[in-house]
PDB file of N, CA and C in Angstrom:
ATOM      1  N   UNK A  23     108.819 138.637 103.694  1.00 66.00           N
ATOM      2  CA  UNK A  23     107.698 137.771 103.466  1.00 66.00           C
ATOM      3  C   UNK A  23     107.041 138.060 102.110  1.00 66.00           C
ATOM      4  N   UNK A  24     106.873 139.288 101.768  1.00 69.00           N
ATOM      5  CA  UNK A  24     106.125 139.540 100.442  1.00 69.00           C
ATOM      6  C   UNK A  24     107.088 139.909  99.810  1.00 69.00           C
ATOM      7  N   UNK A  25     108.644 139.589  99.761  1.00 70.00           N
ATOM      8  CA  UNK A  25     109.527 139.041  98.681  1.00 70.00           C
ATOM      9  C   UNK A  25     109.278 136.949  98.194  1.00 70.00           C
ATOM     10  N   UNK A  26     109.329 136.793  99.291  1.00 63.00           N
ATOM     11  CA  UNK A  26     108.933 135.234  99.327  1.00 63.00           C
ATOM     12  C   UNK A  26     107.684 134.710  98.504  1.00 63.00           C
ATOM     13  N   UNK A  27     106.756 135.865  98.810  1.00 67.00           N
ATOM     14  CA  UNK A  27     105.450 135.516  98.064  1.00 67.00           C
ATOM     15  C   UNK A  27     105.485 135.910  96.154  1.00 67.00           C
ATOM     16  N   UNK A  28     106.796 137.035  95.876  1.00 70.00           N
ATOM     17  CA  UNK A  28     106.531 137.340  94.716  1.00 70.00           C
ATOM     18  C   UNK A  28     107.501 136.095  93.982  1.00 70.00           C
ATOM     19  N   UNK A  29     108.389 135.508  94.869  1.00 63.00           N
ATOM     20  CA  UNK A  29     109.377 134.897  94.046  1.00 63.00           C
ATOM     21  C   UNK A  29     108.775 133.366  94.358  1.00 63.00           C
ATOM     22  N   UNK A  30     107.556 133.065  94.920  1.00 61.00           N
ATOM     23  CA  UNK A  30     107.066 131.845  94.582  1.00 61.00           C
ATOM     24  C   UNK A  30     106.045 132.156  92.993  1.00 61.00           C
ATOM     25  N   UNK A  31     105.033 133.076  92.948  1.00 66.00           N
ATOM     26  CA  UNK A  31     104.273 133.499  92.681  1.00 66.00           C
ATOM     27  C   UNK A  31     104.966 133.309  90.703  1.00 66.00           C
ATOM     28  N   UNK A  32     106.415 133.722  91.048  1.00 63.00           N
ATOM     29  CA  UNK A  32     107.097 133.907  90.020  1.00 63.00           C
ATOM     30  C   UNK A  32     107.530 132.591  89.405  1.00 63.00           C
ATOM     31  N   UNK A  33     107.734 131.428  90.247  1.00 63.00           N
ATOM     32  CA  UNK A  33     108.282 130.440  90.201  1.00 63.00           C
ATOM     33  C   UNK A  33     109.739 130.197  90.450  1.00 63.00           C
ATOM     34  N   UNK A  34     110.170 130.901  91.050  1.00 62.00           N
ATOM     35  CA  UNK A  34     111.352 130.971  91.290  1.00 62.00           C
ATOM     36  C   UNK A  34     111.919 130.590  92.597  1.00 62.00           C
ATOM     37  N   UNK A  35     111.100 130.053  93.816  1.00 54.00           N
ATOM     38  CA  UNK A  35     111.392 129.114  93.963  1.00 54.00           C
ATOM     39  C   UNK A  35     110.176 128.336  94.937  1.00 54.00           C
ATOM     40  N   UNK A  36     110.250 127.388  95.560  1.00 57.00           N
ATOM     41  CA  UNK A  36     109.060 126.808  95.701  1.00 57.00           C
ATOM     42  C   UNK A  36     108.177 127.375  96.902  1.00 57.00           C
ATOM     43  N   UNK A  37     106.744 126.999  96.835  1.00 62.00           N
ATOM     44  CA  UNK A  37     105.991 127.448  97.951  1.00 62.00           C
ATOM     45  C   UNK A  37     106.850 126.696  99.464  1.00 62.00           C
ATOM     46  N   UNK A  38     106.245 127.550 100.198  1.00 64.00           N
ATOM     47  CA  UNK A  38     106.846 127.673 101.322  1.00 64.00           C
ATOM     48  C   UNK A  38     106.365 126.207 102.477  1.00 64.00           C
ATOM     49  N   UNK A  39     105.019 125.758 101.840  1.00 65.00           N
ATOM     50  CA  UNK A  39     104.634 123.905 102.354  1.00 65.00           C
ATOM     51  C   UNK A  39     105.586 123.515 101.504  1.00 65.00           C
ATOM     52  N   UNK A  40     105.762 123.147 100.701  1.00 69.00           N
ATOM     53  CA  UNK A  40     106.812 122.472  99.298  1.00 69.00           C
ATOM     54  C   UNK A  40     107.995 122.319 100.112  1.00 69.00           C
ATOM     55  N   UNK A  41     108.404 123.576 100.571  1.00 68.00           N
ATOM     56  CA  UNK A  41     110.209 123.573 101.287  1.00 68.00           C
ATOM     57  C   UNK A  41     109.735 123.320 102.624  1.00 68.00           C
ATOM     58  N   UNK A  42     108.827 123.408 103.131  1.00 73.00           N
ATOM     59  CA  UNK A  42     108.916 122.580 104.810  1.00 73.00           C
ATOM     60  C   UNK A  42     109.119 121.109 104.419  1.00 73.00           C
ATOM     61  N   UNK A  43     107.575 120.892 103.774  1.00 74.00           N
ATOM     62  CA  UNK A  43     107.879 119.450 103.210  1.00 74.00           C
ATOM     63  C   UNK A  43     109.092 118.398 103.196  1.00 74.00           C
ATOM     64  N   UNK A  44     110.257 118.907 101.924  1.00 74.00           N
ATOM     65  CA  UNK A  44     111.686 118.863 101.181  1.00 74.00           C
ATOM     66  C   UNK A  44     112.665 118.901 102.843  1.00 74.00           C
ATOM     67  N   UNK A  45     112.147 119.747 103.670  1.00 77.00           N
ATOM     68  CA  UNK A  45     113.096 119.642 104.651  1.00 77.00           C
ATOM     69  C   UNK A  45     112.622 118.853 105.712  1.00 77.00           C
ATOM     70  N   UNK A  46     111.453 118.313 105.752  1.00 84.00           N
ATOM     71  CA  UNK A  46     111.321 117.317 107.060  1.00 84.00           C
ATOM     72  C   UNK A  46     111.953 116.120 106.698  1.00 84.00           C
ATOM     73  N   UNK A  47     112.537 115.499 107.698  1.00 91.00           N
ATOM     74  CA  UNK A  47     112.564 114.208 107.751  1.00 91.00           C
ATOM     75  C   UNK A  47     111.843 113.000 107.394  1.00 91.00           C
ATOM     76  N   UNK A  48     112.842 112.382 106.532  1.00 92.00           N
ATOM     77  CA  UNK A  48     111.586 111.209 105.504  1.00 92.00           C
ATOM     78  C   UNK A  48     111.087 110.085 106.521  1.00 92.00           C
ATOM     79  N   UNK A  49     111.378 109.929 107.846  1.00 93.00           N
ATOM     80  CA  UNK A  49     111.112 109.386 109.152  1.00 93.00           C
ATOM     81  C   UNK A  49     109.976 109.620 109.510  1.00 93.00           C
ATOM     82  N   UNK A  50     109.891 111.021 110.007  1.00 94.00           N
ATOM     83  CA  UNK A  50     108.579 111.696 109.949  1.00 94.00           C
ATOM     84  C   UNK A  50     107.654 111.919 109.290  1.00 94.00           C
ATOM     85  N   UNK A  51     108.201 111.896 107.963  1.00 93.00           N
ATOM     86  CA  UNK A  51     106.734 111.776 106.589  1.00 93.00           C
ATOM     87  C   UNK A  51     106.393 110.155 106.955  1.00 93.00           C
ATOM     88  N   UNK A  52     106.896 109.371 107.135  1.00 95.00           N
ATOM     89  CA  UNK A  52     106.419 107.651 106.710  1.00 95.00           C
ATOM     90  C   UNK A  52     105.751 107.691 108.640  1.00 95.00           C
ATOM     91  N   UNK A  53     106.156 108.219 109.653  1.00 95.00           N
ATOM     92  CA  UNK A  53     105.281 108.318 110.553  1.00 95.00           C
ATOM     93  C   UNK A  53     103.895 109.065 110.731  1.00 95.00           C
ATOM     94  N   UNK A  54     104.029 110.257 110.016  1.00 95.00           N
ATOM     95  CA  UNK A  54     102.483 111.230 109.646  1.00 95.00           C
ATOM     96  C   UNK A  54     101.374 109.943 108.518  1.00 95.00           C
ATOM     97  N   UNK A  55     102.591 109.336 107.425  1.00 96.00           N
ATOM     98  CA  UNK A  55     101.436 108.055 106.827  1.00 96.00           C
ATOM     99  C   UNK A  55     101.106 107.322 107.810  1.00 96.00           C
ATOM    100  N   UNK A  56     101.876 106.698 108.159  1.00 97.00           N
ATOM    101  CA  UNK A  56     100.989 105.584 109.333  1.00 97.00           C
ATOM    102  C   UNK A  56     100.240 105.762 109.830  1.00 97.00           C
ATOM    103  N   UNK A  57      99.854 107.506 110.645  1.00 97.00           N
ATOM    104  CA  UNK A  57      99.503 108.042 111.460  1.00 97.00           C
ATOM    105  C   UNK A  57      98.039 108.219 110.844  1.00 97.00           C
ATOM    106  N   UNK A  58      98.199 108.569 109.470  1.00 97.00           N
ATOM    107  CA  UNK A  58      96.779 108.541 108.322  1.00 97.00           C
ATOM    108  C   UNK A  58      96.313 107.071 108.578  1.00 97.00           C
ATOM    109  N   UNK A  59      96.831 106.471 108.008  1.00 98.00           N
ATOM    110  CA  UNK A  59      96.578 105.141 107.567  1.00 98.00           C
ATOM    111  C   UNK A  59      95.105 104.187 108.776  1.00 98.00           C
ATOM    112  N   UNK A  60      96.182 104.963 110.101  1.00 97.00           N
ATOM    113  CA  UNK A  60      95.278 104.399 111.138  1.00 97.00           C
ATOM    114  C   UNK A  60      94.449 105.138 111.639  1.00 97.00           C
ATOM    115  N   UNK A  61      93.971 106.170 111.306  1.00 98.00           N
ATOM    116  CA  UNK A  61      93.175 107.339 111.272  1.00 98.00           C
ATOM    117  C   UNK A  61      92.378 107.347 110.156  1.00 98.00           C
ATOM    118  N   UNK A  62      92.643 106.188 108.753  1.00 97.00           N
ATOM    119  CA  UNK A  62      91.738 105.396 107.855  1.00 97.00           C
ATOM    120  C   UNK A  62      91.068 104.077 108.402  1.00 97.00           C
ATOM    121  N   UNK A  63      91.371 103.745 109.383  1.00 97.00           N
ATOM    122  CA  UNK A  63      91.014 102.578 109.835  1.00 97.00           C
ATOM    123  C   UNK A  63      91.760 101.236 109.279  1.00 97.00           C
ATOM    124  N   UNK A  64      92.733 101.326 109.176  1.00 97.00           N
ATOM    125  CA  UNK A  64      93.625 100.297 108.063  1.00 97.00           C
ATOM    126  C   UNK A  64      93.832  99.252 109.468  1.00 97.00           C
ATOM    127  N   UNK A  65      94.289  97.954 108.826  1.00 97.00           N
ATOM    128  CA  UNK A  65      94.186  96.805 109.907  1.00 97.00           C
ATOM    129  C   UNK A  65      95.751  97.116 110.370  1.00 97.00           C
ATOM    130  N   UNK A  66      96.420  96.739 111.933  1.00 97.00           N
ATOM    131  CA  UNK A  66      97.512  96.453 112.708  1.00 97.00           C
ATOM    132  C   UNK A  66      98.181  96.092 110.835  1.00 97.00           C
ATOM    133  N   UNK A  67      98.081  94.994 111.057  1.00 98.00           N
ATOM    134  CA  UNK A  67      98.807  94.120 110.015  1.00 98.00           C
ATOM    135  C   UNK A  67      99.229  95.457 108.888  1.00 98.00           C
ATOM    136  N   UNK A  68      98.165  95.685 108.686  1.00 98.00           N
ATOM    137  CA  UNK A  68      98.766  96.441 107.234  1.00 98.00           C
ATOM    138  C   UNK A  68      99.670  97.673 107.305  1.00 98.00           C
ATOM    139  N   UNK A  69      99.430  98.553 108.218  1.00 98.00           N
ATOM    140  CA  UNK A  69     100.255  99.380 108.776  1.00 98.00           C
ATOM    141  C   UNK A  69     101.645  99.326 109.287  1.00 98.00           C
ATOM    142  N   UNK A  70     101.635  97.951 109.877  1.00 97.00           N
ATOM    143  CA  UNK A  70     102.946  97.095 110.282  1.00 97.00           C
ATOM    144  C   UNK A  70     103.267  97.307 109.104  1.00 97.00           C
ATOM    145  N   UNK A  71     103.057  96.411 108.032  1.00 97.00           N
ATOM    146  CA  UNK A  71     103.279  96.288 106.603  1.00 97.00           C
ATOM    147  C   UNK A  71     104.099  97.143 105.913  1.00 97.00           C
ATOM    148  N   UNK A  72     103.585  97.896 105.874  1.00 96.00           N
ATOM    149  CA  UNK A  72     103.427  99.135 105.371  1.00 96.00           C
ATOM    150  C   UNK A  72     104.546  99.811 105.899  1.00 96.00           C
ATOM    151  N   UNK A  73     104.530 100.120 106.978  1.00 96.00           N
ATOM    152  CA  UNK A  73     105.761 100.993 107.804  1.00 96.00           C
ATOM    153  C   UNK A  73     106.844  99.888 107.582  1.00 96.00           C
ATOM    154  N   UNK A  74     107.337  98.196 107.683  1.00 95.00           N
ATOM    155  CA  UNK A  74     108.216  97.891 107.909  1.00 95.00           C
ATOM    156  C   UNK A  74     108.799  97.649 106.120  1.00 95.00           C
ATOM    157  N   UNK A  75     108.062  97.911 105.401  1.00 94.00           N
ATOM    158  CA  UNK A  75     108.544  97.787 104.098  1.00 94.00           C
ATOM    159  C   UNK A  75     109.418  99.121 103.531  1.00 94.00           C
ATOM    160  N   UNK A  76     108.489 100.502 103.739  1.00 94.00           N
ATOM    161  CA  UNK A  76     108.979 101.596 103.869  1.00 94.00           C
ATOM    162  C   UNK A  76     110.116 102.098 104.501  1.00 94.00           C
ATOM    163  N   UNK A  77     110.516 101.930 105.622  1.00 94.00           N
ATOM    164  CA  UNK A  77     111.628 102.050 106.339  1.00 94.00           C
ATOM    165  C   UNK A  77     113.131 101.240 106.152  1.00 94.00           C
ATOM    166  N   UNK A  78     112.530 100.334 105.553  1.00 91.00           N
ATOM    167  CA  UNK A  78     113.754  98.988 104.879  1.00 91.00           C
ATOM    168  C   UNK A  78     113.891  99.542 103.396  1.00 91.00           C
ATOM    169  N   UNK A  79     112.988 100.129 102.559  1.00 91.00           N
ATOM    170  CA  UNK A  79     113.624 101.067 101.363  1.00 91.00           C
ATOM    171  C   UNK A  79     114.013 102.464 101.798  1.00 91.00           C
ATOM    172  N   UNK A  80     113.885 102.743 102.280  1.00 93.00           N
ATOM    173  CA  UNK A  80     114.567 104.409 102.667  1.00 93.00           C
ATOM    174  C   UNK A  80     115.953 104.100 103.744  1.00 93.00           C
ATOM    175  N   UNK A  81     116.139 102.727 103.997  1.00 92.00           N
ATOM    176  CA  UNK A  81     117.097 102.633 104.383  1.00 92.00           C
ATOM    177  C   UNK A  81     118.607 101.826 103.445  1.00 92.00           C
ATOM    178  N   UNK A  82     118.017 101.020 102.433  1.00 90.00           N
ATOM    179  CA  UNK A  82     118.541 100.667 101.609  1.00 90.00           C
ATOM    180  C   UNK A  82     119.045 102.259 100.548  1.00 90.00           C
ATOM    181  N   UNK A  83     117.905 102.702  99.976  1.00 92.00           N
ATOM    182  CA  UNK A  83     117.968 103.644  99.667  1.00 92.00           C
ATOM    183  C   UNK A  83     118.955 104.582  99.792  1.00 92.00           C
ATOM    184  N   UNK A  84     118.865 104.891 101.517  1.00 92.00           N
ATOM    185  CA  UNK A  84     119.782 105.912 101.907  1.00 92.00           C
ATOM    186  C   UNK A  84     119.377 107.332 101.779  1.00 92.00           C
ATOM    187  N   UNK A  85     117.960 106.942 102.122  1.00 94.00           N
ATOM    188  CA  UNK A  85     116.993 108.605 101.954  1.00 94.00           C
ATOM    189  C   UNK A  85     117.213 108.914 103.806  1.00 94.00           C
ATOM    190  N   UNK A  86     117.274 110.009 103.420  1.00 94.00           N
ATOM    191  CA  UNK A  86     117.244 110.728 104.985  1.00 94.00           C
ATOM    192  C   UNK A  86     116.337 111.560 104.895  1.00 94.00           C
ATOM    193  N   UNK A  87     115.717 112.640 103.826  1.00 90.00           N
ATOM    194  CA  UNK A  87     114.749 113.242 103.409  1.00 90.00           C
ATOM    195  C   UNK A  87     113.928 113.259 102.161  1.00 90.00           C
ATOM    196  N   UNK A  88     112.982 113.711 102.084  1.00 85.00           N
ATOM    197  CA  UNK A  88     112.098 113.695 100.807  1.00 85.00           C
ATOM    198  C   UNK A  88     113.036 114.066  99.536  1.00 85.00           C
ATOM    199  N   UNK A  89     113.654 115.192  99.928  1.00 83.00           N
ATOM    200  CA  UNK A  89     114.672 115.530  98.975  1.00 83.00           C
ATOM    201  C   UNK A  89     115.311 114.435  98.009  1.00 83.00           C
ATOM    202  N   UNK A  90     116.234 113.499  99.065  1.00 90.00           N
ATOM    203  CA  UNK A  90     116.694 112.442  98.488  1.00 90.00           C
ATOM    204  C   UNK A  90     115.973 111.374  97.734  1.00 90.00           C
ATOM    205  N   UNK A  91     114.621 111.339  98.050  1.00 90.00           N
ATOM    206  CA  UNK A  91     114.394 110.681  97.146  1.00 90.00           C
ATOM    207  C   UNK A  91     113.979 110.570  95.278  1.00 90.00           C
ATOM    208  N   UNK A  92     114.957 109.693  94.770  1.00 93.00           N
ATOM    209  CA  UNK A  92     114.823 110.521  93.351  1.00 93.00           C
ATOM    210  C   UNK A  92     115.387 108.565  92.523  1.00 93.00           C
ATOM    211  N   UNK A  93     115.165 108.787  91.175  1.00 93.00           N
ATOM    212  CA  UNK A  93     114.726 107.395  90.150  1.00 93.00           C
ATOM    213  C   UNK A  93     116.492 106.887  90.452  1.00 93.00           C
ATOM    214  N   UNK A  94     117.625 107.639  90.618  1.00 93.00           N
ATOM    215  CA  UNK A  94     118.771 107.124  90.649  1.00 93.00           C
ATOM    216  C   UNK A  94     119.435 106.793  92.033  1.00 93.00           C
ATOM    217  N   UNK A  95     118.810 107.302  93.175  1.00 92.00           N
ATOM    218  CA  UNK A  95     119.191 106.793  94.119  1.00 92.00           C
ATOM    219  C   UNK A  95     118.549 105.563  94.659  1.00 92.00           C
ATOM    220  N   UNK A  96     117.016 105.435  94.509  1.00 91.00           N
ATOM    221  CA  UNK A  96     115.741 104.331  93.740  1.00 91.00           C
ATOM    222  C   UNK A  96     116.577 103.258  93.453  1.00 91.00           C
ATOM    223  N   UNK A  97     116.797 103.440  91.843  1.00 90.00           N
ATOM    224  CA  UNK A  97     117.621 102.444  90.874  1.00 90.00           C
ATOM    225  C   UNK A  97     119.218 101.655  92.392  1.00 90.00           C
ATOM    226  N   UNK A  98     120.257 102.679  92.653  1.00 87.00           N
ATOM    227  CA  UNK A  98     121.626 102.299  93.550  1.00 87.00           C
ATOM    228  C   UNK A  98     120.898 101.611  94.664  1.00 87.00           C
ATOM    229  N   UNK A  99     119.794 101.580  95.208  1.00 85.00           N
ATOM    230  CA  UNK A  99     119.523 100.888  96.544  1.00 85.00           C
ATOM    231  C   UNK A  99     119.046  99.987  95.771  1.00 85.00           C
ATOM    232  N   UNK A 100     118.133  99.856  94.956  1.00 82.00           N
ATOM    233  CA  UNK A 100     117.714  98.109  94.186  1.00 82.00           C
ATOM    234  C   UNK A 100     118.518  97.282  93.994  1.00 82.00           C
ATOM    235  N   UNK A 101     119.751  98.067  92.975  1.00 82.00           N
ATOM    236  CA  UNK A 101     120.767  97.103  92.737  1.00 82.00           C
ATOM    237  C   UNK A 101     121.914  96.642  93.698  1.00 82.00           C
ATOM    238  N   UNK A 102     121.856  97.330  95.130  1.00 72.00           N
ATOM    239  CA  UNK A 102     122.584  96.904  95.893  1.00 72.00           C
ATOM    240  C   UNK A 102     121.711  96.165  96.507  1.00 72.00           C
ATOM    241  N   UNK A 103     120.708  96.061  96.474  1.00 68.00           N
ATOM    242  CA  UNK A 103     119.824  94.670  97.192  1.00 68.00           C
ATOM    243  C   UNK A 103     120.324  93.275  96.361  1.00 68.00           C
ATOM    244  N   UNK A 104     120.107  93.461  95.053  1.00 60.00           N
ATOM    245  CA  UNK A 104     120.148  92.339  93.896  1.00 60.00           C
ATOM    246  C   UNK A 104     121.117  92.167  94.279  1.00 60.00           C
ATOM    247  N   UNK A 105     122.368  92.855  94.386  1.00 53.00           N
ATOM    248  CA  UNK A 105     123.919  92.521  93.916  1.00 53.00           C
ATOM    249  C   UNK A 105     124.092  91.421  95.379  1.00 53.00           C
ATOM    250  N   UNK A 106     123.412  91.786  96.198  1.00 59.00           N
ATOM    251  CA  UNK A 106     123.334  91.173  97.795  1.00 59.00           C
ATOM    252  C   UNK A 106     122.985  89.790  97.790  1.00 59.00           C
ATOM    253  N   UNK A 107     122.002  90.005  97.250  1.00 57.00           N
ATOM    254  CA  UNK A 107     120.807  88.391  97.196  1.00 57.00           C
ATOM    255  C   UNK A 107     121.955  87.168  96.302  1.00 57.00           C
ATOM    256  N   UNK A 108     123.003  87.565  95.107  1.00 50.00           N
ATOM    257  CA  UNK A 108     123.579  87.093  94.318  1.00 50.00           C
ATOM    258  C   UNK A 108     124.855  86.362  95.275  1.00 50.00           C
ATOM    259  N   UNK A 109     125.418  87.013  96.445  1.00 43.00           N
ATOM    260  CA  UNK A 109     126.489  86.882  97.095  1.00 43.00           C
ATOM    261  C   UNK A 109     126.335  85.774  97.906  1.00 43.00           C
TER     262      UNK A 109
END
C-alpha cells in the first residue's frame, strides 16, 4: 500500500480512484450519470435523452470502458455511422 502511495505520489502510475474509475464499466458510469442527473432534478424526458443518446454512441463506438474511450475510436464509430447513412 505505501509502495502504491509512493509510485502515485511519483507519477508513475495513476491514483488509485483514477484506476477504479478506467476499470468500471462505461455502462455503469452512464448509469451513476443518470442516477445524478435525477438526483439534479432533470425532467423524465431529458434523462431518457440523455441515456438513449449515450448508450447508442458507446455502442457505435464500441466502448466497453472509460478506457476505450479516446478521439480515434470517437472519429471509427462516426464514420461508420456516415458511411451507413450513405448506403
Amino acid at each position: 500500500m505505501i509502495r502504491d502511495q509512493e509510485r502515485e505520489a511519483a507519477g508513475i502510475i495513476r491514483r488509485s480512484g483514477m484506476r477504479d474509475a478506467a476499470n468500471k464499466s462505461l455502462r455503469d458510469h452512464l448509469l451513476d450519470y443518470a442516477a445524478d442527473l435525477r438526483a439534479r432534478k432533470r425532467s423524465v424526458g431529458y434523462v431518457a435523452n440523455i441515456e438513449m443518446r449515450l448508450k447508442k454512441l458507446a455502442t457505435e463506438c464500441r466502448w466497453r470502458r472509460l478506457s476505450d474511450v479516446t478521439v480515434e475510436t470517437f472519429r471509427h464509430g462516426v464514420q461508420g455511422r456516415r458511411l451507413q447513412r450513405r448506403l
